[in-house]
Structure formats: C-alpha cells, structure tokens
C-alpha cells in the first residue's frame, strides 16, 4: 500500500514540475518578446579595399508583430558636416555590403556646400561613379535600402577625386 502511495506522489510531483516549467517558459518568452525591437541591418561601404561601417539614420522596420522606427529629419549635407569623409576616385567601384541583402537600393549624392541634390538614383551594384558622370567634389551620400519588412536610410560623406587630373 505504501508503495502505491509513493508512486502516486511521484506522478503528481512530476506533473507539478512539468506545469511549473511550462509556465516559467511562457513568462520568459513573453518577457523577451515584449522587449524585442527590430534593428536595422549593418552596412559596410568598401572602396579600394578600405571598408567603412555606415550607421543607419532613418528607418522603419517590423518583425514578429513588433515595430521600430527612427527619423532624423535633417538634410544629409547638414548631418554630415563634421563627419570624416571617404575619399574615392571617379573610377573606383563602391561596394555596399549589407548584413542582409535588401530588395532594392538607391543612392543619392547631395552637395556638401549647398545641400542641394546633385545626383538622383545612382545605378549599379557595385556603384560606379564614372558611369553616372559624377563630377569631383564633396558630397553627402544617401543610401536608401528597402526590405520586405521596411526601409533604412544610411548617410556617409564622400569626396570624389578624378585621378586623371
């Protein structure tokens, strides 16, 4: 009789431990989910074997029912006035290495002196400034990348030189 009672206690204990672990798992999962925010993919700009990490400026992303956004409502030329530029030659290829490949990418060049849009929707992957007839100068480069779950704008400063001059 004592032996049957012992088995019954063990079965009940196993049941309670299992239920407790499931409840603990649910609480931890909910806590993790409620704090989750999607983060923009990293971007590295590579020119002539030199790599520069470019941070996102503006983004809107959603994942697993959660959203994250940031909006820097400032012209790229104003935002990058004090930043260190990437020096490129007109015939250099500019590679954009994303942590996750985007569905589409568009690049724009803004004149640093005037803040005006100089080149809209540069094409090519890798980016070829010579094919787009980009003149020498100091520019703010805006990179607009889109994914199925949102978009990210990255900004960096570049100085374009013509090595034939």
mmCIF file of C-alpha atoms in Angstrom, residues 1-140:
data_model
loop_
_atom_site.group_PDB
_atom_site.id
_atom_site.type_symbol
_atom_site.label_atom_id
_atom_site.label_comp_id
_atom_site.label_asym_id
_atom_site.label_seq_id
_atom_site.Cartn_x
_atom_site.Cartn_y
_atom_site.Cartn_z
ATOM 1 C CA UNK A 1 0.000 0.000 0.000
ATOM 2 C CA UNK A 2 2.809 2.359 0.891
ATOM 3 C CA UNK A 3 4.437 1.546 -2.431
ATOM 4 C CA UNK A 4 1.305 2.572 -4.428
ATOM 5 C CA UNK A 5 1.054 5.773 -2.419
ATOM 6 C CA UNK A 6 4.724 6.591 -3.245
ATOM 7 C CA UNK A 7 4.169 6.124 -6.988
ATOM 8 C CA UNK A 8 1.120 8.400 -6.820
ATOM 9 C CA UNK A 9 3.145 11.133 -5.087
ATOM 10 C CA UNK A 10 5.931 10.868 -7.666
ATOM 11 C CA UNK A 11 3.433 11.116 -10.555
ATOM 12 C CA UNK A 12 1.849 14.216 -9.000
ATOM 13 C CA UNK A 13 5.267 15.768 -8.387
ATOM 14 C CA UNK A 14 6.343 15.178 -11.989
ATOM 15 C CA UNK A 15 3.086 16.727 -13.181
ATOM 16 C CA UNK A 16 3.553 19.828 -10.999
ATOM 17 C CA UNK A 17 7.189 20.250 -12.030
ATOM 18 C CA UNK A 18 6.218 19.971 -15.714
ATOM 19 C CA UNK A 19 3.411 22.523 -15.350
ATOM 20 C CA UNK A 20 5.732 24.876 -13.430
ATOM 21 C CA UNK A 21 8.393 24.641 -16.135
ATOM 22 C CA UNK A 22 5.839 25.346 -18.878
ATOM 23 C CA UNK A 23 4.544 28.408 -17.015
ATOM 24 C CA UNK A 24 8.114 29.636 -16.453
ATOM 25 C CA UNK A 25 8.899 29.130 -20.166
ATOM 26 C CA UNK A 26 5.786 31.126 -21.171
ATOM 27 C CA UNK A 27 6.653 34.008 -18.825
ATOM 28 C CA UNK A 28 10.257 34.196 -20.084
ATOM 29 C CA UNK A 29 9.123 34.009 -23.730
ATOM 30 C CA UNK A 30 6.569 36.791 -23.277
ATOM 31 C CA UNK A 31 9.089 38.965 -21.451
ATOM 32 C CA UNK A 32 11.618 38.537 -24.271
ATOM 33 C CA UNK A 33 9.030 39.195 -26.987
ATOM 34 C CA UNK A 34 7.664 42.321 -25.292
ATOM 35 C CA UNK A 35 11.168 43.876 -25.178
ATOM 36 C CA UNK A 36 12.125 42.904 -28.743
ATOM 37 C CA UNK A 37 12.714 45.700 -31.290
ATOM 38 C CA UNK A 38 13.818 45.038 -34.862
ATOM 39 C CA UNK A 39 17.221 46.537 -35.601
ATOM 40 C CA UNK A 40 18.453 47.869 -38.955
ATOM 41 C CA UNK A 41 20.949 45.688 -40.810
ATOM 42 C CA UNK A 42 24.564 46.840 -40.682
ATOM 43 C CA UNK A 43 26.119 48.359 -43.801
ATOM 44 C CA UNK A 44 29.756 48.432 -44.776
ATOM 45 C CA UNK A 45 30.942 50.625 -47.666
ATOM 46 C CA UNK A 46 34.044 49.234 -49.358
ATOM 47 C CA UNK A 47 36.171 51.377 -51.694
ATOM 48 C CA UNK A 48 39.580 50.269 -52.973
ATOM 49 C CA UNK A 49 39.969 47.655 -50.206
ATOM 50 C CA UNK A 50 39.088 50.168 -47.491
ATOM 51 C CA UNK A 51 35.946 49.404 -45.505
ATOM 52 C CA UNK A 52 33.865 51.909 -43.553
ATOM 53 C CA UNK A 53 30.888 50.980 -41.410
ATOM 54 C CA UNK A 54 27.896 53.242 -42.029
ATOM 55 C CA UNK A 55 25.234 53.618 -39.353
ATOM 56 C CA UNK A 56 21.520 53.931 -40.142
ATOM 57 C CA UNK A 57 19.986 57.375 -39.812
ATOM 58 C CA UNK A 58 16.290 56.854 -40.524
ATOM 59 C CA UNK A 59 14.403 53.581 -40.551
ATOM 60 C CA UNK A 60 11.059 51.869 -40.169
ATOM 61 C CA UNK A 61 11.089 48.113 -39.633
ATOM 62 C CA UNK A 62 8.672 45.461 -38.449
ATOM 63 C CA UNK A 63 9.263 41.858 -37.454
ATOM 64 C CA UNK A 64 7.243 39.325 -35.448
ATOM 65 C CA UNK A 65 4.486 41.876 -34.923
ATOM 66 C CA UNK A 66 6.919 44.399 -33.402
ATOM 67 C CA UNK A 67 7.956 47.701 -34.998
ATOM 68 C CA UNK A 68 10.888 50.064 -34.618
ATOM 69 C CA UNK A 69 11.488 53.417 -36.233
ATOM 70 C CA UNK A 70 13.793 56.407 -36.104
ATOM 71 C CA UNK A 71 13.543 59.633 -38.052
ATOM 72 C CA UNK A 72 16.380 62.088 -38.465
ATOM 73 C CA UNK A 73 14.597 64.884 -40.243
ATOM 74 C CA UNK A 74 17.784 66.664 -41.339
ATOM 75 C CA UNK A 75 19.352 67.126 -44.755
ATOM 76 C CA UNK A 76 22.243 64.686 -45.277
ATOM 77 C CA UNK A 77 24.685 67.531 -46.024
ATOM 78 C CA UNK A 78 23.895 69.242 -42.707
ATOM 79 C CA UNK A 79 24.007 65.980 -40.768
ATOM 80 C CA UNK A 80 27.435 65.024 -42.138
ATOM 81 C CA UNK A 81 29.209 68.420 -41.981
ATOM 82 C CA UNK A 82 31.559 67.305 -39.197
ATOM 83 C CA UNK A 83 31.977 63.658 -40.239
ATOM 84 C CA UNK A 84 35.121 62.167 -41.715
ATOM 85 C CA UNK A 85 34.755 61.617 -45.498
ATOM 86 C CA UNK A 86 35.544 58.559 -47.571
ATOM 87 C CA UNK A 87 37.988 59.520 -50.337
ATOM 88 C CA UNK A 88 37.136 57.929 -53.705
ATOM 89 C CA UNK A 89 38.390 58.239 -57.258
ATOM 90 C CA UNK A 90 35.859 58.606 -60.078
ATOM 91 C CA UNK A 91 36.821 55.195 -61.458
ATOM 92 C CA UNK A 92 36.544 53.396 -58.089
ATOM 93 C CA UNK A 93 33.826 50.849 -57.558
ATOM 94 C CA UNK A 94 31.838 51.445 -54.366
ATOM 95 C CA UNK A 95 30.564 48.175 -52.903
ATOM 96 C CA UNK A 96 27.728 48.205 -50.409
ATOM 97 C CA UNK A 97 27.891 45.168 -48.141
ATOM 98 C CA UNK A 98 24.672 44.761 -46.182
ATOM 99 C CA UNK A 99 24.268 42.357 -43.271
ATOM 100 C CA UNK A 100 21.089 41.190 -45.038
ATOM 101 C CA UNK A 101 20.675 41.733 -48.780
ATOM 102 C CA UNK A 102 17.967 44.330 -49.487
ATOM 103 C CA UNK A 103 15.243 44.013 -52.119
ATOM 104 C CA UNK A 104 16.260 47.366 -53.637
ATOM 105 C CA UNK A 105 18.927 50.047 -53.184
ATOM 106 C CA UNK A 106 19.035 53.637 -54.462
ATOM 107 C CA UNK A 107 21.851 56.115 -53.893
ATOM 108 C CA UNK A 108 21.719 59.907 -53.958
ATOM 109 C CA UNK A 109 24.515 62.484 -53.775
ATOM 110 C CA UNK A 110 23.929 65.843 -52.091
ATOM 111 C CA UNK A 111 26.399 68.726 -52.460
ATOM 112 C CA UNK A 112 28.009 69.451 -49.099
ATOM 113 C CA UNK A 113 28.365 73.202 -49.766
ATOM 114 C CA UNK A 114 24.822 73.937 -50.900
ATOM 115 C CA UNK A 115 22.838 70.976 -49.559
ATOM 116 C CA UNK A 116 21.216 70.529 -52.985
ATOM 117 C CA UNK A 117 20.553 67.177 -54.581
ATOM 118 C CA UNK A 118 23.295 66.696 -57.187
ATOM 119 C CA UNK A 119 22.732 63.117 -58.420
ATOM 120 C CA UNK A 120 19.483 61.217 -58.034
ATOM 121 C CA UNK A 121 19.048 57.459 -58.129
ATOM 122 C CA UNK A 122 22.589 56.352 -58.968
ATOM 123 C CA UNK A 123 22.519 52.917 -60.551
ATOM 124 C CA UNK A 124 24.849 49.970 -60.450
ATOM 125 C CA UNK A 125 25.923 47.372 -57.988
ATOM 126 C CA UNK A 126 28.711 47.928 -57.185
ATOM 127 C CA UNK A 127 28.222 51.644 -57.624
ATOM 128 C CA UNK A 128 30.310 53.157 -60.438
ATOM 129 C CA UNK A 129 30.579 56.961 -60.205
ATOM 130 C CA UNK A 130 32.265 57.246 -63.602
ATOM 131 C CA UNK A 131 29.266 55.691 -65.398
ATOM 132 C CA UNK A 132 26.976 58.195 -63.671
ATOM 133 C CA UNK A 133 29.264 61.093 -64.721
ATOM 134 C CA UNK A 134 29.789 62.239 -61.136
ATOM 135 C CA UNK A 135 31.986 65.332 -61.005
ATOM 136 C CA UNK A 136 34.741 65.824 -58.458
ATOM 137 C CA UNK A 137 33.526 67.326 -55.231
ATOM 138 C CA UNK A 138 32.421 66.883 -51.635
ATOM 139 C CA UNK A 139 29.127 65.002 -51.291
ATOM 140 C CA UNK A 140 26.794 63.511 -48.749
#
